[in-house]
Amino acid sequence: MKKNSNNRGLLYPYVSPKHWRIMKLSLILLVIGLMHVSASTYSQSKKLNLRGQKFTLKEIFSAIEDQSTFTIFFNDDQVDLQKSLNGNFNDQEIFEVLDKVLEGSNLTYKVNDKLIVILEAAPTVIQEQQEEARTIKGKVVDVTGVGLPGVNVFVEGTTNGTITNIDGEYELNIKSDDQNIVFSFIGFQMQTIAISGRTQLDITLVEESIGLDEVVAVGYGVQKKSDLTGAVASVKSEDLSKVASSNPAEGLQGRIAGVNITKGSGAPGGSGVSIKIRGIGTLGGNSPLIVVDGFIGGDLNDINPNDIASMEVLKDGAAAAIYGSRAANGVILVTTKKGKKGEVQVDITSNMSVVNSVKNFDLLNGSEYITVHKMMYENAGETLPEYLTDGFTPKADTDWQDQVFRTGILQNHNVRLSGGGENIVYSLSGGISDEKGTLIGSDFRRNNWRARMGLTKGIVDVDANLAYSGKEQHLPFYNMTETYKISPLIPVYDEEAKWGYGMAYAGMPDHRNPIARQNYRTGNPTPYYPNYRDDYGSQEEVTANVSGTFNILKWFKYKINAGYKTGSYFNTNQVVPHQDRVQDEVLFTAVDEIRSKYKESLVENLLLFNKQWDKHRFDAVLGYSYQENKYGWTGATALGYINENSVDGDGNLVTETNPAGFLDQGFKTIDAGIGGEFKAKGSNTTYTRISYFGRINYSFADKYLVQLSVRRDGSSKFGSENQFGTFPSVALGWRLTEEGFLKDQDLISNLKLRASWGQLGSEGNLVPYQWQALIKTQNDYELGYVQGNGQSPWSGSAAKVMPNDGLKWEVAESLNMGIDYGVLNNRVTGTINYYINDTKDLLMYRSPAISSGFGDGIMNTAAMRNQGLELELTYHSKPRAFTYDITGTLSTLKNEVTALDNPDQVLYGDGLFLGDSHFPNQTRIGSPVGAFYLYKTDGLFQSQEEVDAHVNADGEAYQSAAAPGDIRFVDTNNDGKINEADKVYMGTGLPKVEYSLAFNASYKNFDFSILFYGVSGNKIYNGIGYNLSNMSGGSNYLNSTLDAWTPQNTNTSVPRAVLGDPNGNAKVASDRYLEDGGYLKLKNLQIGYSLPQSLLEKVSVDKLRVYVGGQNLFTITNYSGLDPEISRTVFNTGTDTSVYPQTRMVTAGVQLSF
Amino acid sequence: MKNLKNIKYSVLAFLLVGTMVACDEDLLIQESPDDLTSVNFYRNQDDAQGAVSAAYSQLECATEYWSFAEVKFVVDNYRSDLTQYGKDAANYPNWTDIANFTNEFGNTQVSTYWERHYKGVNYANQVIENVGIMSDDIIDPTVRAELVAEGQFLRAFYHLKLLLNFEEIIVRDKVVTSVGEAAQGLSSRVDAWNHIITDFKAAAAILPVTRESDEIGRVTKGAAVAFAAKCLLFRAGEEQDKKLEYLNEAKTLFYDVVESGKYSFALVNDFPSMFDGTNENNSESLFELQLSPVTAGGAYYKFPSHRFLRVSDLGGWDEIRAADNLMSIMTKEGTTALDGGYDRRVVGSLIFDDPAYNDAANPPFFEATWVNLCNGFQSGNWDETRRDEVDYTDVAFRKYLPANGEFWENQSSVNIPLLRYADVLLMYAETLNELNDPNTALTWINEVRTTHGNMPELSGLNQQAVRDQIEFERIMEFTMEGVRFFDLRRWGKLEAAMQAAGRTHFKLDQHAFFPIPQKEIISNDALN
């Protein structure tokens, strides 16, 4: 079949082949319109009016189309439109002119009805006269049933062929019945069908999704997929649209091997989605660089998924190196949709989902709570508090989870208008995403507007992109841990309580009543972290990006790209007097506001070269860029009280605090607090970058591909010593299928070997000015004090972190080897990549010895290696009424820390108990980052004899506070003590393998897609389980604690319940809470139905599709927590702590185009 | 024509590229708009004063809203045999671990205590190093020397608090400049004592004897001398071979504070007034934690410590209370005070249901009787018939409860004495007694007894009896002031006292000191 592949895609209209289908409608209308006007004058002998002596081929073609009813099709690659022609063409017949202009070229033409098709002379498709011929007829249509004009139809193994007419009809002479007919058309999958005696053969062609001619964005340009030398993966809008989410990142999940998308929380707005490309590359933020239409640095969560035409993921060093110092975590290029020439097209999509949390905890109810707490107090020998005494009557038996959970609703509605004329294309879109969260008090709303416009004037092409995104998010004011921990004996409402809400009584532990907390606060509760821009209450962003391309010579362009992005953020919250727990009565109203503004501008100058000599093809880009980033914020707090000072009779200063301001509790502004006290804060930062970069691509005969690139970046985040970093890369490719030895076989249709090496940089999480030892000044407990008779506050100044002017770039060295393959006429396609990424001089926040008195500082330390294998395989079915494709991906990951400050260094993750104890994660050389190092347990002591027998070689008790029912810990290093040194490696939270399986199918008007995604080989430390089963005091627990060890209940793994936990059953991080973290999820399912074309035509609708689907529909896992899909910071990988619980969605939607 | 046009565009393009590439790389130098750096700070006397404020900021774990009460009181007092944790504290195993001596696995309160004190050491070192090198033209050399001496005093004080709680500490005598330098091992206890005493003495040589009214609360020469003496006395209890040497030196220093006439310290008659905010920075105060109700300009130096201390009958959170036997110990002399009541220090230290608290004509507790107080917290429905509902066996601490309106508010800003003249006198007495001069010792004991307790003078006690009396007087004086556990330890009475108090998990070799916090071990490459 290989030999025929040249015949694919012979025909090429003025627009790119992928978009043929969209063009076609207007083309047909155009042709029909012309026929009406010119039916009487139509003649093959029509003479052209062409005054002048010198023309380009393009001018000739245009004249023919303008002056006749013919439409000319040609292939861009074969036809040089700029070819100049000398001579007199005036007043000559169309075909005379065509003969003349094509003379001497290897091109010929063919006429079918009103189409003129320009073809390569060899291999020529000509209609041979056959002696014993009979004819076969038919119609070629696309999946919507519309005829496809210009399709190549020929008898397999011959040069006998034709093309379809404007209605998609063809007629072909054939010799015998046992021949096959091949249908081929660019942008569509080729089909070969046996004639089998038929005289009528109608077929449906299906659009090709894996075409090698497909163009992908690679950063500062595009490349044909066949020319790629790096590991670049692409996801198109069709796949993204299968996920009902406001965050496009969710649509990437499971689509690309090596790209890990984790949705670690069910918070509305998709803000809990993390993206990691090829594992954990750096110790700071691991988010890849997002480039939106050439504007560097963006947030996927600001983009309407519906606006995206494609997302390209640059996975390896060579592909990403052109982005230099910000590319160490990989790069995602987002290309938004452009308009196409033609009439205004309207696309409307709309969906609505019902959202529920996947699972709740089984917590103790009131009587069970008393049972477990009683055990705890009795075992500790403590006097029972009142709520555990006999005869105590609780006020309530509250299920607090029921109180805060609800069914959420997610809605997405989008409209897009697009179209274009001769020198302009445009696309205008607007969208709304609105989500009511599954927890009360949480919601999210985003409005997106985008205008994209392309203009051509002379040699200048202008691409302008203007986007607005406005977001508003509310998160609950209560936290989930408190909600799980509060006693069920506490009523939600309590008339006896001063503020009407239930609180601890009768000596029970004091926790916040979540309902009270939620009801007395308004605004956006996001924390007050001015440095973290992703925390938002309400946020607006405008991005304007304009590029001008000067097509100076055919092989040389100059492009200037100017981008500007500004964001403003607003957070507010108001708290009114109330009490939600015994220990914390809020006496005064307070309103807190923070406003910030962010400005980023980018100027890039690019010189682009593209030249071909014979078989040598060069592509090069040379660029310079300057980027400036300014951020400023102010915060104000109005406190509804005033301190009134006076001196009493003894000469002592007396201060009274009295309510002030806030004449009405409904007032929520800062001004409303006039009369009370105020606080204000604010600052600003400036951050600049200067970069020089270049890339050259060379290919010889489309067989041998070479790419070299280098980028030199300077950043103001580093001290003057180390401001610049240089990041080179090299990549090679070899397309074996272009070699002679693979030409004459049918099995392998595409085979390419790739290898690449590149260096990338990272600034980690550096914030501006961090290289300096800043002296901080504060007037509170952190740095200040009080002095003098008047008890005057005395602000203090000191350096809180160590200076580090030696900070330098973090460097990631990446090696990639890959194979792209296609077999059985590209029915099976795929990619294999193997990579090794070494990161060194990792920029890392770490605490110097606590006793240094300095807080966490950032420093270059540590090195890490990630390596893995990525497999992608797709099977495309033969086009029948029922078509389908199946894609599987599989990636492995091995992460290893290769260097730290010193060989024995141990870096700990967070302590789960208030940050100071219970540390499950450690980072050590030779094991994965943030690995689990845990105490080893050996069951429970069943008797005092067993406790007494647990002694070291000297007869000393290992666990002096132990009693029967407590956990026996293992002295793993046999040093006679059980302590920190006995923690042993017990696995990692990083999956060894991630896999996915996607199945897409269509049958007649139905379509179906399903995506499974899974991970295995990882562990999860059940940190929430620890919190909810420690039985050491003060909270509600999981139902499983009812099974705690007692002398009567010895066949259990749950240790005895004892207040204070003297033996440390739960105080230390042990294997008790370590679980298998593997899972398989049905991430996504969608069933769609497109209404028949015949029906739609009557109402002038192109497409109307309705669908239902769901996300996160089920999970197969052994993990006992709420959901095994968790996302945590690097040093705490795999440790599950309380978050917004995960959700499951059921969606219904509609897509309409007209 | 077309070619010309191309040339025009080419020239334009190259010009643009040229101008942009020539962009100034100086733009890459960006500095903070509102923070100075360690290079350009320390410009003048004000900067130096600010640095000193920071060195004070971490005293007693810093005046942070929650952790002041939850860290300082828990760490300083939960181990005492004369306190017990309150009912609500049972819900916080990280606190009760300290009282129960089950904190082997690392403890949040202890590590916070450690961290805050070392921050203080660091900020003191920043003063000593950076202010110390300021030139004469930007700072008055006398002022500079005093500020550096202040830094040295504070460094010694933080180190001292650490050394009382941890058997070995890391002596930090300079500002660390790298992670490598931060990795420093433990110093021997002897070296640590030497360093602390040297610092106090060096500070004593330079600090002023008194402070101007706008600097009240800042350390003075007398405090430095007294702390040096205190260190020597404590050390004498630990290093038997040098006991005499240390005692003699301590005697000299105590003499200097008490008898040389250089200072004007004097006991305060009204014992409770020193702790309830009505008599701050009094004549008895050598060193006192300064707090403030003033919140102007965003300042905040107060916290809900009084609510932490109160039992629930008094509307408190019930986190700490007196040991069951404390009341009987403190009232063992009965109503033998000169006014016919208890030793005044009983009423000044504890709150309990007693006629002494319910004399409406002369309410001893601020302006209220005990019944009035309970009334205030019994949700308005209080009457005498509900007296039965109150647990009269609850004995709460009165110390540090504000006498002014703050008692009813959420935050308290009463100062907390860190070294009182009464302590100096009792330590002086102890020194003299250990040097076998019980009679002179008794005169100083009597001064404290009579002035604070309104108790009759004692006489004719032998050395052991004076020892016992000193222990008793220290209980009377310093309950809730965080000295009991350390007194027991230096007297060698720790094990017996803990046994008697029913602390069954206590083991002398493991629990006389806290283990080095896990957080330090894991962050300090010289320890892990």
CSV table of N, CA, C and O in Angstrom, one decimal, chain A residues 549-613:
chain,number,residue,atom,x,y,z
A,549,THR,N,3.9,39.6,11.3
A,549,THR,CA,5.0,38.9,10.6
A,549,THR,C,5.2,39.6,9.2
A,549,THR,O,4.2,39.8,8.5
A,550,PHE,N,6.4,39.9,9.0
A,550,PHE,CA,6.8,40.6,7.7
A,550,PHE,C,7.4,39.5,6.8
A,550,PHE,O,8.5,39.0,7.0
A,551,ASN,N,6.6,39.1,5.8
A,551,ASN,CA,7.1,38.1,4.9
A,551,ASN,C,8.0,38.7,3.8
A,551,ASN,O,7.7,39.0,2.7
A,552,ILE,N,9.2,39.0,4.3
A,552,ILE,CA,10.1,39.9,3.5
A,552,ILE,C,10.6,39.2,2.2
A,552,ILE,O,10.5,39.7,1.1
A,553,LEU,N,11.1,38.0,2.4
A,553,LEU,CA,11.4,37.2,1.3
A,553,LEU,C,10.7,35.8,1.4
A,553,LEU,O,10.2,35.5,2.5
A,554,LYS,N,10.7,35.1,0.4
A,554,LYS,CA,10.0,33.8,0.5
A,554,LYS,C,10.7,33.0,1.6
A,554,LYS,O,10.0,32.2,2.3
A,555,TRP,N,11.9,33.1,1.8
A,555,TRP,CA,12.6,32.3,2.8
A,555,TRP,C,13.0,33.0,4.1
A,555,TRP,O,13.6,32.5,5.0
A,556,PHE,N,12.5,34.2,4.2
A,556,PHE,CA,12.9,35.0,5.3
A,556,PHE,C,11.8,35.9,5.9
A,556,PHE,O,11.2,36.7,5.1
A,557,LYS,N,11.5,35.8,7.2
A,557,LYS,CA,10.4,36.6,7.8
A,557,LYS,C,11.0,37.2,9.0
A,557,LYS,O,11.9,36.7,9.7
A,558,TYR,N,10.4,38.4,9.3
A,558,TYR,CA,10.7,39.0,10.6
A,558,TYR,C,9.3,39.0,11.3
A,558,TYR,O,8.3,39.4,10.8
A,559,LYS,N,9.4,38.7,12.6
A,559,LYS,CA,8.2,38.7,13.4
A,559,LYS,C,8.4,39.4,14.7
A,559,LYS,O,9.4,39.2,15.4
A,560,ILE,N,7.5,40.3,15.0
A,560,ILE,CA,7.5,40.9,16.3
A,560,ILE,C,6.3,40.5,17.0
A,560,ILE,O,5.2,40.5,16.5
A,561,ASN,N,6.5,40.2,18.3
A,561,ASN,CA,5.4,39.7,19.1
A,561,ASN,C,5.4,40.6,20.4
A,561,ASN,O,6.4,40.6,21.1
A,562,ALA,N,4.3,41.3,20.6
A,562,ALA,CA,4.2,42.1,21.8
A,562,ALA,C,3.0,41.6,22.6
A,562,ALA,O,1.9,41.5,22.1
A,563,GLY,N,3.2,41.3,23.8
A,563,GLY,CA,2.1,40.8,24.7
A,563,GLY,C,2.0,41.6,25.9
A,563,GLY,O,3.0,42.1,26.5
A,564,TYR,N,0.8,41.7,26.4
A,564,TYR,CA,0.6,42.4,27.7
A,564,TYR,C,-0.5,41.7,28.4
A,564,TYR,O,-1.5,41.3,27.9
A,565,LYS,N,-0.2,41.5,29.7
A,565,LYS,CA,-1.2,40.8,30.5
A,565,LYS,C,-1.3,41.5,31.8
A,565,LYS,O,-0.4,41.9,32.4
A,566,THR,N,-2.6,41.7,32.2
A,566,THR,CA,-2.7,42.4,33.5
A,566,THR,C,-3.8,41.6,34.2
A,566,THR,O,-4.8,41.2,33.7
A,567,GLY,N,-3.6,41.5,35.5
A,567,GLY,CA,-4.5,40.8,36.3
A,567,GLY,C,-4.8,41.6,37.6
A,567,GLY,O,-3.9,42.3,38.1
A,568,SER,N,-6.0,41.6,38.0
A,568,SER,CA,-6.3,42.3,39.3
A,568,SER,C,-7.0,41.3,40.1
A,568,SER,O,-7.8,40.4,39.7
A,569,TYR,N,-6.7,41.3,41.4
A,569,TYR,CA,-7.2,40.3,42.3
A,569,TYR,C,-7.8,41.0,43.5
A,569,TYR,O,-7.4,42.1,43.9
A,570,PHE,N,-8.9,40.4,44.0
A,570,PHE,CA,-9.6,41.1,45.1
A,570,PHE,C,-10.0,40.0,46.1
A,570,PHE,O,-10.7,39.0,45.7
A,571,ASN,N,-9.6,40.1,47.3
A,571,ASN,CA,-10.1,39.2,48.3
A,571,ASN,C,-10.7,40.1,49.4
A,571,ASN,O,-10.2,41.1,49.8
A,572,THR,N,-11.8,39.6,49.9
A,572,THR,CA,-12.4,40.3,51.0
A,572,THR,C,-13.0,39.3,52.0
A,572,THR,O,-13.4,38.2,51.6
A,573,ASN,N,-13.1,39.6,53.2
A,573,ASN,CA,-13.9,38.8,54.1
A,573,ASN,C,-14.4,39.6,55.3
A,573,ASN,O,-13.7,40.5,55.7
A,574,GLN,N,-15.5,39.3,55.7
A,574,GLN,CA,-16.1,40.0,56.9
A,574,GLN,C,-16.5,39.0,57.9
A,574,GLN,O,-17.0,37.9,57.6
A,575,VAL,N,-16.1,39.3,59.1
A,575,VAL,CA,-16.6,38.4,60.2
A,575,VAL,C,-17.3,39.3,61.2
A,575,VAL,O,-16.9,40.4,61.5
A,576,VAL,N,-18.5,38.8,61.7
A,576,VAL,CA,-19.3,39.6,62.6
A,576,VAL,C,-19.2,38.9,64.0
A,576,VAL,O,-18.8,37.7,64.0
A,577,PRO,N,-19.5,39.5,65.0
A,577,PRO,CA,-19.4,38.9,66.4
A,577,PRO,C,-20.1,37.6,66.4
A,577,PRO,O,-21.3,37.5,66.0
A,578,HIS,N,-19.5,36.6,66.9
A,578,HIS,CA,-20.1,35.3,67.1
A,578,HIS,C,-19.2,34.4,67.8
A,578,HIS,O,-18.1,34.8,68.2
A,579,GLN,N,-19.6,33.2,68.0
A,579,GLN,CA,-18.8,32.2,68.6
A,579,GLN,C,-19.1,30.9,68.0
A,579,GLN,O,-20.2,30.4,67.9
A,580,ASP,N,-18.0,30.2,67.4
A,580,ASP,CA,-18.2,28.9,66.8
A,580,ASP,C,-17.6,27.8,67.6
A,580,ASP,O,-17.7,26.6,67.3
A,581,ARG,N,-16.8,28.2,68.6
A,581,ARG,CA,-16.2,27.2,69.5
A,581,ARG,C,-16.0,27.9,70.9
A,581,ARG,O,-15.9,29.1,71.0
A,582,VAL,N,-16.0,27.1,71.9
A,582,VAL,CA,-15.9,27.7,73.2
A,582,VAL,C,-14.7,28.6,73.4
A,582,VAL,O,-14.9,29.7,74.0
A,583,GLN,N,-13.6,28.2,72.9
A,583,GLN,CA,-12.4,29.0,73.2
A,583,GLN,C,-12.2,30.2,72.3
A,583,GLN,O,-11.2,30.9,72.4
A,584,ASP,N,-13.1,30.5,71.4
A,584,ASP,CA,-12.8,31.5,70.5
A,584,ASP,C,-14.1,32.4,70.2
A,584,ASP,O,-14.8,32.2,69.2
A,585,GLU,N,-14.3,33.3,71.1
A,585,GLU,CA,-15.5,34.2,70.8
A,585,GLU,C,-15.0,35.4,70.1
A,585,GLU,O,-14.0,36.1,70.5
A,586,VAL,N,-15.7,35.7,69.0
A,586,VAL,CA,-15.3,36.9,68.2
A,586,VAL,C,-16.2,38.0,68.7
A,586,VAL,O,-17.4,37.9,68.6
A,587,LEU,N,-15.6,39.1,69.2
A,587,LEU,CA,-16.4,40.1,69.9
A,587,LEU,C,-16.7,41.3,68.9
A,587,LEU,O,-17.6,42.0,69.1
A,588,PHE,N,-15.9,41.4,67.9
A,588,PHE,CA,-16.0,42.6,67.1
A,588,PHE,C,-16.0,42.3,65.6
A,588,PHE,O,-15.4,41.3,65.2
A,589,THR,N,-16.7,43.1,64.9
A,589,THR,CA,-16.8,43.0,63.5
A,589,THR,C,-15.4,43.3,62.9
A,589,THR,O,-14.7,44.2,63.4
A,590,ALA,N,-15.0,42.6,61.8
A,590,ALA,CA,-13.8,43.0,61.1
A,590,ALA,C,-14.0,42.8,59.6
A,590,ALA,O,-14.6,41.8,59.2
A,591,VAL,N,-13.5,43.7,58.9
A,591,VAL,CA,-13.5,43.5,57.4
A,591,VAL,C,-12.1,43.6,56.9
A,591,VAL,O,-11.4,44.5,57.3
A,592,ASP,N,-11.8,42.7,56.1
A,592,ASP,CA,-10.4,42.6,55.6
A,592,ASP,C,-10.5,42.6,54.1
A,592,ASP,O,-11.3,41.9,53.5
A,593,GLU,N,-9.7,43.4,53.5
A,593,GLU,CA,-9.7,43.4,52.0
A,593,GLU,C,-8.2,43.4,51.5
A,593,GLU,O,-7.4,44.0,52.1
A,594,ILE,N,-8.0,42.8,50.4
A,594,ILE,CA,-6.7,42.9,49.8
A,594,ILE,C,-7.0,43.0,48.3
A,594,ILE,O,-7.8,42.3,47.7
A,595,ARG,N,-6.3,44.0,47.7
A,595,ARG,CA,-6.4,44.2,46.3
A,595,ARG,C,-5.0,44.1,45.7
A,595,ARG,O,-4.0,44.6,46.3
A,596,SER,N,-4.8,43.4,44.6
A,596,SER,CA,-3.5,43.4,44.0
A,596,SER,C,-3.6,43.5,42.5
A,596,SER,O,-4.7,43.3,41.9
A,597,LYS,N,-2.5,43.9,41.9
A,597,LYS,CA,-2.5,44.1,40.5
A,597,LYS,C,-1.2,43.5,39.9
A,597,LYS,O,-0.2,43.7,40.5
A,598,TYR,N,-1.4,42.9,38.8
A,598,TYR,CA,-0.2,42.2,38.2
A,598,TYR,C,-0.1,42.6,36.8
A,598,TYR,O,-1.1,42.7,36.1
A,599,LYS,N,1.1,43.0,36.4
A,599,LYS,CA,1.3,43.4,35.0
A,599,LYS,C,2.5,42.7,34.4
A,599,LYS,O,3.5,42.6,35.0
A,600,GLU,N,2.3,42.2,33.2
A,600,GLU,CA,3.4,41.4,32.6
A,600,GLU,C,3.4,41.9,31.2
A,600,GLU,O,2.4,41.8,30.5
A,601,SER,N,4.6,42.3,30.7
A,601,SER,CA,4.7,42.6,29.3
A,601,SER,C,5.9,41.9,28.7
A,601,SER,O,6.9,41.6,29.3
A,602,LEU,N,5.7,41.6,27.5
A,602,LEU,CA,6.6,40.7,26.7
A,602,LEU,C,6.8,41.3,25.4
A,602,LEU,O,5.9,41.7,24.7
A,603,VAL,N,8.1,41.5,25.0
A,603,VAL,CA,8.4,41.9,23.6
A,603,VAL,C,9.4,40.8,23.0
A,603,VAL,O,10.4,40.5,23.6
A,604,GLU,N,9.0,40.3,21.9
A,604,GLU,CA,9.9,39.3,21.3
A,604,GLU,C,10.1,39.7,19.8
A,604,GLU,O,9.2,40.2,19.1
A,605,ASN,N,11.4,39.6,19.4
A,605,ASN,CA,11.7,39.9,18.0
A,605,ASN,C,12.3,38.6,17.5
A,605,ASN,O,13.2,38.0,18.0
A,606,LEU,N,11.7,38.2,16.3
A,606,LEU,CA,12.1,36.9,15.8
A,606,LEU,C,12.5,37.1,14.3
A,606,LEU,O,11.8,37.8,13.6
A,607,LEU,N,13.6,36.4,13.9
A,607,LEU,CA,13.9,36.3,12.5
A,607,LEU,C,13.7,34.9,12.2
A,607,LEU,O,14.2,34.0,12.8
A,608,LEU,N,12.9,34.6,11.1
A,608,LEU,CA,12.6,33.3,10.8
A,608,LEU,C,13.1,33.0,9.4
A,608,LEU,O,12.9,33.8,8.4
A,609,PHE,N,13.8,31.9,9.2
A,609,PHE,CA,14.3,31.5,7.9
A,609,PHE,C,13.8,30.2,7.5
A,609,PHE,O,13.6,29.3,8.4
A,610,ASN,N,13.6,30.0,6.2
A,610,ASN,CA,13.1,28.7,5.7
A,610,ASN,C,13.5,28.6,4.3
A,610,ASN,O,13.2,29.4,3.4
A,611,LYS,N,14.4,27.6,4.0
A,611,LYS,CA,15.0,27.6,2.7
A,611,LYS,C,15.2,26.1,2.3
A,611,LYS,O,15.5,25.3,3.1
A,612,GLN,N,14.9,25.8,1.0
A,612,GLN,CA,15.1,24.5,0.6
A,612,GLN,C,16.0,24.5,-0.7
A,612,GLN,O,15.7,25.3,-1.6
A,613,TRP,N,17.1,23.8,-0.7
A,613,TRP,CA,17.8,23.6,-1.9
A,613,TRP,C,17.8,22.1,-2.2
A,613,TRP,O,18.3,21.3,-1.3
